[in-house]
Amino acid sequence: MIFNKNIKNLLIILVSTLALSACAAGKKSASGSNDVYTGNATVKYLASGVKDRVFFATNRSALTTASRDTLRKQAGWMRKNKNLNVVLEGHGDERGTREYNLALAEKRANAARDYLLTYGISGKRISVISYGKEKPVNSASTPLAWSQNRRSVTVKTK
Amino acid sequence: MKKIFYILTIFLFKFNIAYSLIEVDITRGNLDPLPIAVSPLHVDSQSDNYQDVKTKELGELISSVVEKNFRSTGLFNPLNKDAFVQKPDIAHLKPRFEDWSLITAQALVTGKLLIKDEKLKIEFRLWDVAANKEMIALAFTTTPSNWRRVAHIISDKIYERLTGETGYFDTRIIYVSETGPRTQRVKKLAIMDQDGENTKYLTLGNELVLTPRFNPTNQLVTYLSYFRNKPRVYLLDIETGIQEVVGNFPGMTFAPRFSPDGKKIIMSFAKNGNSDIYTMDLESRLVEKITEDSSIDTSPSYSPDGKYITFNSDRSGLQQIYIMKSDGSGVKRISFGDGLYGTPVWSPRGDLIAFTKVRGGKFYIGVMRSDGSGERLLTENFYQEAPSWSPNGRLLVFYRETKAGKEGEGFTAKLWSIDITGYNERELKTGTDASDPSWSSLLSK
């Protein structure tokens, strides 16, 4: 039974990974496909080893391998703590128009949400809000700051 | 506003439509601005002293508002008053044209004001100096506190007479006032006269507010508010201050604008990572879905006849500009240049669409025809976006942000305007940092 369940989970992951990479390939573009932030300077932890945020490339909402790893750990943490709910806050950088950023940041937070759902976390426990480019974590006008600002942050709502 | 302001009388003493020598061609930019003399309004000797502003000062203030308006166009060069030889009262009756032409004035504005029984009566005349002719003479009666609006209306009449275009001085601009550090920015809705005077704040700054836009009669504003941390499109009545959420959407609504008849709001609704365009009829509350696509569709703007909608979509992979019929059919991409295109907004004349373009790490404000042809970039900068048309379709107002240093230092957000000729780029002074400007229509039509 347990073995079966694991296989089922694995299949879901495989399928969703395929779907995401297909999507990413379809939207591949000239601008910024490799500018995802990989550092930890702005990261906070929801629990030991569980990062609170994932990062995105310019104009993109696809999850990277590292992002999926982070979200997998968040899902495990949510499974262990059945009473807590989260809000996923989507953000963009200052290099896009305001309205498009609102939509893009919503899409980013939903990409994270969809991934959590594939791990069997109930949709009722996850809400989403987009802040567009309105709440940067780094105020500077540098590629590093922009990469830190393109993010989806998982926040405990209790 | 309209209620307290009333024009009792507009006397057309003489509206001289005969061919005159002065003509300002506003399609060519401001290479050779027209020298104009604005003589201070003289005070009628029967005037009472107005309580707040001394009557004589009022005459000077009105003429200086008119002068400032003219200077801001880049089309006129108001001459220094020190050089004026003729006294205002005499000039108003019968200018000695030789004197005015000696100081190179080609047009002359004269006027007189009378305050009697709490009423302000203003008369002004526009003279063609070379042709020795009066071009317009008008008179207005209002309450003295409305003197600024009268100054703007006078400016509009003169502008119209000299350029053949509708004026835009008796208008207001609504925008988002910004204060505080970037990571904790406080944003409020603010409204000011087109020349930066009379700023009033419409929200307190307790919640994030974005993208305010006027309805056609300038009494309502639609905008995005994060009230109770739920981003939704709201409607605000400027006079009463009453706000209400637009529709009952189970998610974020944003990028609102009014339809040209003011009956609908068009906006985006984001759900499960997909943003589509919807309209809501303000009377029947009927909601209609206009676009149906898995990509981001946002920043919708109607054509002035209401038959078409231009919007922004990344259905091709990246942000581009599209048009469609107002029922959502016949979607057609119109931007094909190098780079990304956003924030399309249809000119009130119907011929052009203004947009923001991103290319090579720079931001441009530009215009193209509604079929996508004739793209012209008007201004390039580090960051600028969100153009909004002046009601006569001759200027765009937008906001520009500067590059921030390591801790966010040096960051500013300011309003700018530019002629669609690409000339006369100017900052519009605001008390605080500012973004998301939206230009009203003419207040008195």
XYZ file of C-alpha atoms in Angstrom:
603
model
C 0.000 0.000 0.000
C 2.658 2.433 1.066
C 4.726 1.450 -1.934
C 1.734 2.010 -4.195
C 1.110 5.429 -2.768
C 4.727 6.401 -3.305
C 4.568 5.345 -6.924
C 1.406 7.341 -7.358
C 3.079 10.421 -5.905
C 6.071 9.915 -8.099
C 3.859 9.685 -11.152
C 2.093 12.908 -10.244
C 5.445 14.627 -9.859
C 6.676 13.282 -13.159
C 3.568 14.374 -14.974
C 3.569 17.830 -13.465
C 7.280 18.250 -14.109
C 6.741 17.338 -17.719
C 3.845 19.732 -17.989
C 5.871 22.557 -16.450
C 8.891 22.008 -18.628
C 6.702 21.826 -21.696
C 5.151 25.099 -20.683
C 8.554 26.647 -20.060
C 9.784 25.532 -23.456
C 6.747 27.059 -25.090
C 7.345 30.407 -23.442
C 11.071 30.536 -23.896
C 12.177 33.941 -24.991
C 15.097 36.158 -25.677
C 14.876 38.043 -22.409
C 16.057 36.568 -19.137
C 15.598 32.859 -18.938
C 18.642 32.386 -16.731
C 18.431 35.159 -14.188
C 16.794 33.292 -11.311
C 18.185 34.171 -7.889
C 19.900 31.189 -6.291
C 21.289 32.728 -3.098
C 19.866 32.766 0.411
C 20.401 36.385 1.458
C 16.697 37.263 1.617
C 15.390 33.808 2.502
C 13.662 33.121 5.795
C 12.792 29.727 7.179
C 9.346 28.374 7.990
C 10.967 25.530 9.910
C 14.408 24.027 10.040
C 15.516 23.493 6.448
C 12.225 24.782 4.999
C 12.822 27.938 2.952
C 9.934 30.387 2.740
C 10.368 31.570 -0.857
C 11.087 30.635 -4.439
C 12.494 32.826 -7.210
C 11.672 33.386 -10.858
C 13.287 34.481 -14.094
C 12.400 37.819 -15.725
C 8.894 37.769 -17.218
C 8.493 34.106 -16.297
C 6.430 32.121 -13.839
C 7.954 28.674 -14.351
C 9.397 26.913 -11.296
C 13.049 25.935 -11.326
C 14.416 22.653 -9.965
C 15.533 24.487 -6.827
C 12.068 26.030 -6.438
C 10.412 22.649 -6.703
C 12.761 21.336 -4.045
C 11.845 24.217 -1.728
C 8.120 23.705 -2.325
C 8.436 19.957 -1.765
C 9.875 20.719 1.668
C 7.093 23.246 2.325
C 4.543 20.565 1.452
C 6.172 18.165 3.892
C 6.100 20.861 6.576
C 2.400 21.534 5.889
C 1.611 17.846 6.062
C 3.275 17.666 9.462
C 1.438 20.745 10.700
C -2.108 20.021 9.678
C -3.590 23.062 11.432
C -1.699 25.753 9.703
C -2.660 27.593 6.569
C -0.532 29.669 4.276
C -0.815 32.591 1.915
C 1.459 32.676 -1.093
C 2.526 36.229 -1.868
C 3.547 36.743 -5.483
C 5.927 39.548 -6.449
C 7.626 41.075 -9.447
C 10.581 43.392 -10.030
C 10.566 47.084 -10.944
C 11.455 46.416 -14.594
C 7.931 45.808 -15.821
C 4.741 47.788 -16.191
C 2.620 47.864 -13.062
C -0.514 46.138 -14.330
C 1.312 43.347 -16.118
C 3.364 42.778 -12.969
C 0.198 42.351 -10.910
C -0.922 39.585 -13.262
C 2.514 37.995 -13.527
C 3.020 37.937 -9.751
C -0.389 36.290 -9.368
C 0.686 33.689 -11.892
C 3.931 33.073 -9.998
C 2.186 32.545 -6.676
C -0.261 30.204 -8.395
C 2.584 28.213 -9.937
C 3.843 27.621 -6.394
C 0.326 26.808 -5.211
C -0.250 24.307 -8.008
C 2.948 22.538 -7.070
C 1.933 22.295 -3.403
C -1.410 20.849 -4.529
C 0.349 18.035 -6.373
C 1.684 16.953 -2.969
C -1.807 16.512 -1.687
C -2.045 19.758 0.282
C -5.652 20.910 0.312
C -6.380 23.999 -1.758
C -8.382 25.325 1.183
C -5.190 25.724 3.158
C -3.455 27.841 0.524
C -4.544 31.307 -0.502
C -2.776 33.542 -2.980
C -2.220 37.283 -3.191
C -0.348 39.288 -5.779
C 1.562 42.401 -4.816
C 2.956 42.998 -8.277
C 6.061 45.152 -7.955
C 4.686 47.078 -4.996
C 6.597 45.398 -2.182
C 10.222 44.873 -3.123
C 12.475 43.161 -0.574
C 15.545 44.855 -2.022
C 15.248 48.556 -2.909
C 18.219 48.752 -5.228
C 18.033 49.050 -9.030
C 20.411 46.208 -9.801
C 19.968 42.823 -11.492
C 20.658 41.173 -8.120
C 17.894 43.158 -6.392
C 15.480 42.446 -9.238
C 16.189 38.704 -9.009
C 15.540 38.779 -5.247
C 12.280 40.644 -5.802
C 10.872 38.189 -8.377
C 9.530 35.769 -5.815
C 6.676 33.885 -4.252
C 6.803 33.904 -0.472
C 4.927 31.394 1.636
C 3.603 33.076 4.771
C 1.955 31.291 7.682
C -1.529 32.601 8.375
C -2.269 30.150 11.226
C -17.320 71.403 -8.426
C -19.630 72.007 -11.333
C -22.391 73.051 -9.016
C -20.497 75.880 -7.414
C -19.001 77.026 -10.629
C -21.317 78.630 -13.066
C -20.803 80.860 -15.970
C -23.527 83.416 -15.840
C -22.649 85.097 -19.019
C -20.399 84.564 -21.929
C -20.650 87.650 -24.017
C -19.317 87.250 -27.441
C -18.577 90.860 -28.090
C -17.053 90.124 -31.377
C -15.851 86.791 -32.580
C -13.619 87.607 -35.415
C -13.397 84.593 -37.683
C -11.787 86.531 -40.477
C -8.322 85.373 -41.430
C -5.790 86.652 -39.006
C -2.037 86.731 -39.241
C -1.296 84.795 -36.086
C -1.515 81.087 -36.295
C 0.231 78.554 -34.147
C 1.001 75.292 -35.838
C 1.061 72.777 -33.041
C 1.912 69.812 -35.196
C 5.526 70.829 -35.652
C 6.719 71.155 -32.083
C 7.976 74.244 -30.358
C 10.919 75.438 -32.374
C 9.629 78.962 -32.656
C 7.217 79.780 -29.819
C 4.845 82.681 -30.406
C 5.705 85.828 -28.400
C 2.621 86.779 -26.399
C 2.112 89.617 -23.933
C -0.243 88.960 -21.049
C -1.087 92.286 -19.510
C -2.185 92.036 -15.853
C -5.959 92.301 -15.444
C -6.787 95.772 -14.252
C -9.249 96.282 -11.452
C -12.459 98.130 -12.097
C -12.635 101.112 -9.764
C -16.100 100.087 -8.570
C -14.707 96.892 -7.034
C -15.150 95.919 -3.383
C -12.101 94.603 -1.640
C -12.303 90.845 -1.695
C -11.686 89.461 1.766
C -9.049 86.758 1.184
C -7.003 88.011 -1.677
C -6.561 91.661 -2.324
C -8.389 92.562 -5.466
C -5.403 94.024 -7.233
C -3.334 90.936 -6.486
C -6.094 88.820 -7.944
C -5.712 90.562 -11.285
C -1.989 89.758 -11.268
C -2.549 86.202 -10.092
C -5.012 85.433 -12.847
C -2.719 86.777 -15.516
C 0.212 84.820 -14.084
C -1.799 81.562 -14.167
C -2.639 82.278 -17.805
C 0.997 83.020 -18.504
C 2.202 79.841 -16.792
C -0.263 77.798 -18.830
C 1.023 79.314 -22.057
C 4.645 78.788 -21.129
C 3.941 75.124 -20.308
C 2.776 74.428 -23.849
C 6.137 75.269 -25.362
C 4.141 76.904 -28.163
C 4.067 80.378 -26.644
C 6.663 82.667 -25.210
C 5.045 84.996 -22.650
C 7.002 88.242 -22.600
C 8.495 89.902 -19.547
C 6.054 92.400 -18.037
C 8.822 94.906 -17.235
C 8.923 95.747 -20.918
C 5.207 96.599 -21.112
C 4.704 100.267 -21.878
C 0.960 100.633 -21.933
C -1.068 100.575 -18.734
C -3.391 97.557 -18.352
C -6.623 99.570 -18.282
C -5.801 101.571 -21.381
C -4.476 98.548 -23.244
C -7.725 96.739 -22.521
C -9.760 99.480 -24.137
C -7.584 100.118 -27.162
C -4.041 98.814 -27.354
C -1.410 100.949 -28.986
C -0.293 98.155 -31.291
C 2.990 99.879 -32.279
C 4.146 99.741 -28.644
C 3.375 96.042 -28.354
C 4.944 95.139 -31.643
C 8.063 97.053 -30.565
C 8.589 94.490 -27.788
C 8.003 91.720 -30.386
C 4.588 90.695 -29.072
C 2.483 89.072 -31.763
C -0.507 88.455 -29.536
C -1.722 90.485 -26.595
C -4.090 89.486 -23.803
C -5.759 92.222 -21.789
C -8.455 92.078 -19.167
C -10.339 93.650 -16.350
C -11.962 92.373 -13.204
C -14.718 93.597 -10.984
C -15.671 92.284 -7.574
C -19.088 93.367 -6.448
C -21.431 91.695 -3.960
C -19.277 88.564 -3.654
C -19.279 88.059 -7.401
C -16.237 88.135 -9.571
C -16.660 89.409 -13.092
C -13.794 88.980 -15.495
C -13.493 90.333 -18.988
C -10.631 89.561 -21.301
C -9.619 90.252 -24.851
C -7.134 88.690 -27.200
C -5.540 90.987 -29.773
C -3.663 90.277 -32.960
C -0.880 92.843 -32.760
C 0.296 92.698 -36.366
C -3.204 92.861 -37.802
C -4.317 95.533 -35.284
C -7.394 93.478 -34.508
C -9.341 92.063 -31.641
C -9.601 88.268 -31.929
C -11.864 87.361 -29.002
C -13.561 89.158 -26.175
C -15.269 87.189 -23.435
C -16.664 87.828 -19.976
C -17.279 85.446 -17.084
C -19.050 85.875 -13.782
C -18.403 83.526 -10.894
C -17.594 83.432 -7.180
C -14.213 84.963 -6.331
C -12.858 81.662 -4.971
C -13.161 80.240 -8.481
C -10.591 82.619 -9.927
C -8.170 79.829 -10.834
C -10.735 78.031 -12.921
C -11.571 81.249 -14.732
C -7.865 81.717 -15.463
C -7.758 78.201 -16.936
C -10.909 78.733 -18.986
C -9.479 81.995 -20.368
C -6.275 80.109 -21.232
C -8.299 77.452 -23.034
C -10.214 80.046 -25.080
C -7.022 81.766 -26.167
C -5.283 78.469 -26.927
C -8.266 77.381 -29.000
C -8.365 80.654 -30.897
C -4.661 80.605 -31.689
C -4.090 76.913 -32.400
C -7.463 75.723 -33.651
C -7.273 72.853 -31.138
C -9.395 72.283 -28.056
C -7.697 73.476 -24.895
C -6.750 71.361 -21.876
C -6.002 73.824 -19.089
C -9.323 73.586 -17.237
C -8.605 69.984 -16.273
C -7.318 67.979 -13.353
C -4.961 65.076 -12.933
C -5.530 62.239 -10.506
C -2.476 60.278 -9.442
C -0.955 58.142 -6.726
C 1.068 60.099 -4.191
C 4.013 58.099 -2.843
C 5.996 58.577 0.367
C 8.346 56.504 2.507
C 11.021 53.945 1.696
C 10.514 51.639 -1.263
C 10.009 48.545 0.855
C 7.264 50.271 2.859
C 5.835 52.734 0.414
C 2.711 54.627 1.488
C 0.388 55.381 -1.413
C -2.586 57.726 -1.511
C -4.907 58.894 -4.224
C -4.307 62.558 -4.946
C -5.933 65.023 -7.287
C -4.604 68.333 -8.541
C -5.259 70.966 -11.166
C -3.393 70.354 -14.415
C -0.835 73.021 -13.421
C -0.031 71.301 -10.123
C -2.126 73.586 -7.889
C -4.935 72.638 -5.493
C -3.655 69.202 -4.487
C -6.106 67.196 -2.423
C -5.730 63.707 -1.019
C -8.633 61.320 -1.478
C -7.409 58.387 0.619
C -5.487 58.263 3.885
C -2.735 55.848 2.940
C -3.872 52.983 5.160
C -4.015 50.633 2.223
C -2.161 50.330 -1.035
C -3.956 52.065 -3.916
C -3.010 52.008 -7.600
C -4.067 53.081 -11.097
C -6.867 55.649 -10.559
C -8.845 56.635 -13.693
C -11.611 59.206 -14.216
C -15.024 58.539 -15.666
C -16.021 60.780 -18.615
C -17.721 63.341 -16.355
C -14.802 63.409 -13.886
C -17.026 62.759 -10.880
C -16.110 59.110 -10.412
C -12.771 57.413 -10.211
C -12.074 53.721 -10.604
C -8.900 52.337 -9.048
C -7.305 49.322 -7.409
C -7.316 49.174 -3.623
C -5.843 46.577 -1.254
C -8.535 47.358 1.314
C -8.494 44.562 3.934
C -5.623 43.086 1.949
C -7.900 42.083 -0.912
C -6.867 43.674 -4.192
C -10.090 44.718 -5.884
C -11.307 47.361 -8.291
C -13.167 50.163 -6.508
C -15.324 53.063 -7.485
C -14.979 56.395 -5.699
C -17.324 59.360 -5.884
C -15.013 62.367 -5.572
C -17.669 64.720 -4.231
C -19.219 62.466 -1.604
C -16.156 60.349 -0.848
C -18.263 57.190 -1.034
C -16.331 54.121 -2.159
C -17.622 50.770 -3.280
C -16.091 47.597 -4.573
C -16.867 46.829 -8.231
C -18.505 43.459 -8.661
C -18.152 40.357 -6.560
C -15.121 38.573 -7.938
C -13.512 35.676 -6.048
C -10.006 37.004 -6.664
C -7.952 39.993 -7.696
C -9.502 42.507 -10.085
C -7.194 45.192 -11.467
C -6.339 47.504 -14.386
C -9.755 49.229 -14.454
C -10.949 51.892 -16.880
C -14.323 53.354 -17.768
C -16.013 52.815 -21.099
C -16.308 56.072 -23.091
C -20.016 56.366 -22.193
C -19.143 55.849 -18.521
C -21.624 52.996 -18.152
C -19.166 50.130 -17.817
C -15.903 49.388 -16.139
C -13.459 47.235 -18.044
C -10.772 45.449 -16.030
C -8.763 42.288 -15.535
C -9.722 39.462 -13.203
C -6.999 37.034 -12.142
C -7.891 33.504 -11.216
C -5.618 30.488 -10.759
C -2.755 32.197 -12.501
C -4.761 33.367 -15.479
C -5.820 36.984 -16.058
C -8.679 37.712 -18.449
C -10.560 40.886 -19.334
C -14.084 41.473 -18.047
C -16.588 44.292 -18.133
C -19.176 45.183 -15.557
C -22.208 47.327 -16.328
C -22.484 49.781 -13.444
C -26.263 49.945 -13.575
C -27.311 46.348 -14.229
C -24.193 44.915 -12.505
C -23.985 42.463 -15.363
C -20.517 40.967 -15.731
C -19.210 39.874 -19.123
C -16.072 37.954 -19.892
C -14.371 39.539 -22.906
C -11.168 37.519 -23.394
C -10.734 33.770 -22.994
C -7.110 32.795 -23.120
C -4.683 30.994 -20.828
C -2.211 33.884 -21.015
C -2.134 37.216 -19.198
C -4.628 39.672 -20.716
C -4.605 43.087 -19.042
C -4.475 46.916 -19.373
C -7.644 47.196 -21.489
C -8.636 50.574 -22.969
C -11.637 51.392 -25.165
C -11.538 53.303 -28.423
C -13.412 56.622 -28.000
C -16.391 55.309 -30.002
C -16.573 52.274 -27.701
C -16.440 49.829 -30.591
C -12.946 48.491 -29.988
C -10.687 47.605 -27.098
C -6.910 47.666 -27.063
C -5.142 45.518 -24.475
C -1.941 43.855 -23.449
C -1.375 40.106 -23.703
C 1.545 37.677 -23.530
C -0.260 35.030 -25.583
C 2.543 35.173 -28.133
C 5.095 34.548 -25.369
C 5.838 38.090 -24.249
C 3.852 41.281 -23.646
C 2.413 42.705 -26.865
C -0.453 45.024 -27.807
C -3.668 43.703 -29.334
C -6.977 45.143 -30.438
C -10.368 43.456 -30.618
C -14.014 44.364 -31.060
C -15.711 45.361 -27.817
C -17.432 41.960 -27.617
C -14.028 40.251 -27.651
C -14.164 39.021 -31.231
C -11.594 39.696 -33.946
C -8.498 39.743 -31.748
C -5.519 41.098 -33.669
C -1.959 41.747 -32.574
C -0.757 45.223 -33.595
C 2.738 45.565 -32.042
C 5.497 43.808 -33.931
C 8.595 45.875 -33.202
C 11.625 44.727 -31.298
C 10.904 44.479 -27.550
C 7.922 44.313 -25.185
C 4.870 46.532 -25.336
C 2.515 47.394 -22.484
C -0.147 49.827 -21.187
C -1.877 50.624 -24.489
C -4.267 53.554 -24.197
C -6.450 54.863 -26.967
C -6.248 58.550 -27.866
C -9.452 60.585 -27.319
C -9.197 61.453 -31.042
C -9.280 57.770 -31.900
C -6.340 57.761 -34.268
C -3.442 56.805 -32.032
C -2.623 54.327 -29.288
C -0.020 55.371 -26.718
C 2.050 52.671 -25.052
C 5.073 51.780 -22.952
C 7.835 49.879 -24.714
C 10.666 47.963 -23.090
C 13.725 47.318 -25.202
C 17.355 46.739 -24.333
C 16.839 47.602 -20.667
C 15.263 50.987 -21.503
C 11.674 52.162 -21.219
C 10.005 54.232 -23.912
C 6.727 56.092 -24.211
C 5.461 55.970 -27.761
C 2.466 56.165 -30.067
C 1.298 54.071 -33.002
C -1.782 54.089 -35.191
C -4.521 51.721 -34.129
C -3.534 49.305 -36.906
C -0.011 49.168 -35.483
C 1.606 51.255 -38.200
C 3.572 54.473 -37.743
C 5.210 53.621 -34.427
C 7.016 56.635 -32.952
C 8.984 56.578 -29.710
C 8.722 59.930 -27.935
C 11.006 59.529 -24.944
C 13.565 57.058 -23.605
C 14.500 56.582 -19.963
C 15.588 54.155 -17.252
C 11.993 53.550 -16.235
C 8.743 55.180 -17.303
C 5.280 53.922 -18.064
C 1.527 54.422 -17.901
C 0.794 57.195 -20.420
C -2.524 59.022 -20.130
C -3.857 61.391 -22.803
C -4.667 65.064 -22.415
C -8.326 65.514 -23.411
C -7.362 67.107 -26.732
C -5.048 64.221 -27.626
C -1.985 66.473 -27.998
C -0.047 65.506 -24.853
C 0.677 62.473 -22.743
C 1.270 62.454 -19.004
C 3.157 59.474 -17.552
C 5.399 58.636 -14.602
C 9.118 58.132 -14.498
C 11.250 56.422 -11.867
C 14.959 56.981 -11.333
C 17.560 54.339 -10.663
C 17.929 53.538 -6.970
C 21.222 53.020 -5.166
C 22.123 50.133 -2.899
C 19.790 51.118 -0.074
C 17.175 52.569 -2.388
C 18.711 56.057 -2.184
C 18.239 58.343 -5.151
C 14.939 56.741 -6.046
C 12.222 59.126 -7.177
C 8.908 58.727 -8.973
C 7.656 61.828 -10.794
C 5.002 62.831 -13.282
C 6.098 64.038 -16.706
C 4.315 65.200 -19.794
C 5.334 65.310 -23.429
C 3.755 66.523 -26.673
C 3.033 63.789 -29.182
C 5.419 65.675 -31.437
C 8.131 64.465 -29.048
C 8.850 68.050 -27.953
C 8.245 69.868 -24.707
C 9.030 67.165 -22.178
C 8.317 68.625 -18.735
C 8.070 67.496 -15.145
C 4.738 68.170 -13.455
C 5.602 69.275 -9.963
C 3.876 67.340 -7.222
C 4.312 67.756 -3.472
C 5.382 64.140 -3.035
C 6.645 61.423 -5.328
C 3.929 60.472 -7.774
C 2.858 57.752 -10.219
C -0.089 56.460 -12.252
C -1.400 59.812 -13.541
C -4.764 60.035 -15.252
C -5.880 63.178 -17.043
C -9.496 64.324 -16.706
C -11.616 65.586 -19.571
C -12.366 69.321 -19.754
C -14.252 70.304 -16.599
C -16.444 72.826 -18.383
C -17.503 71.722 -21.807
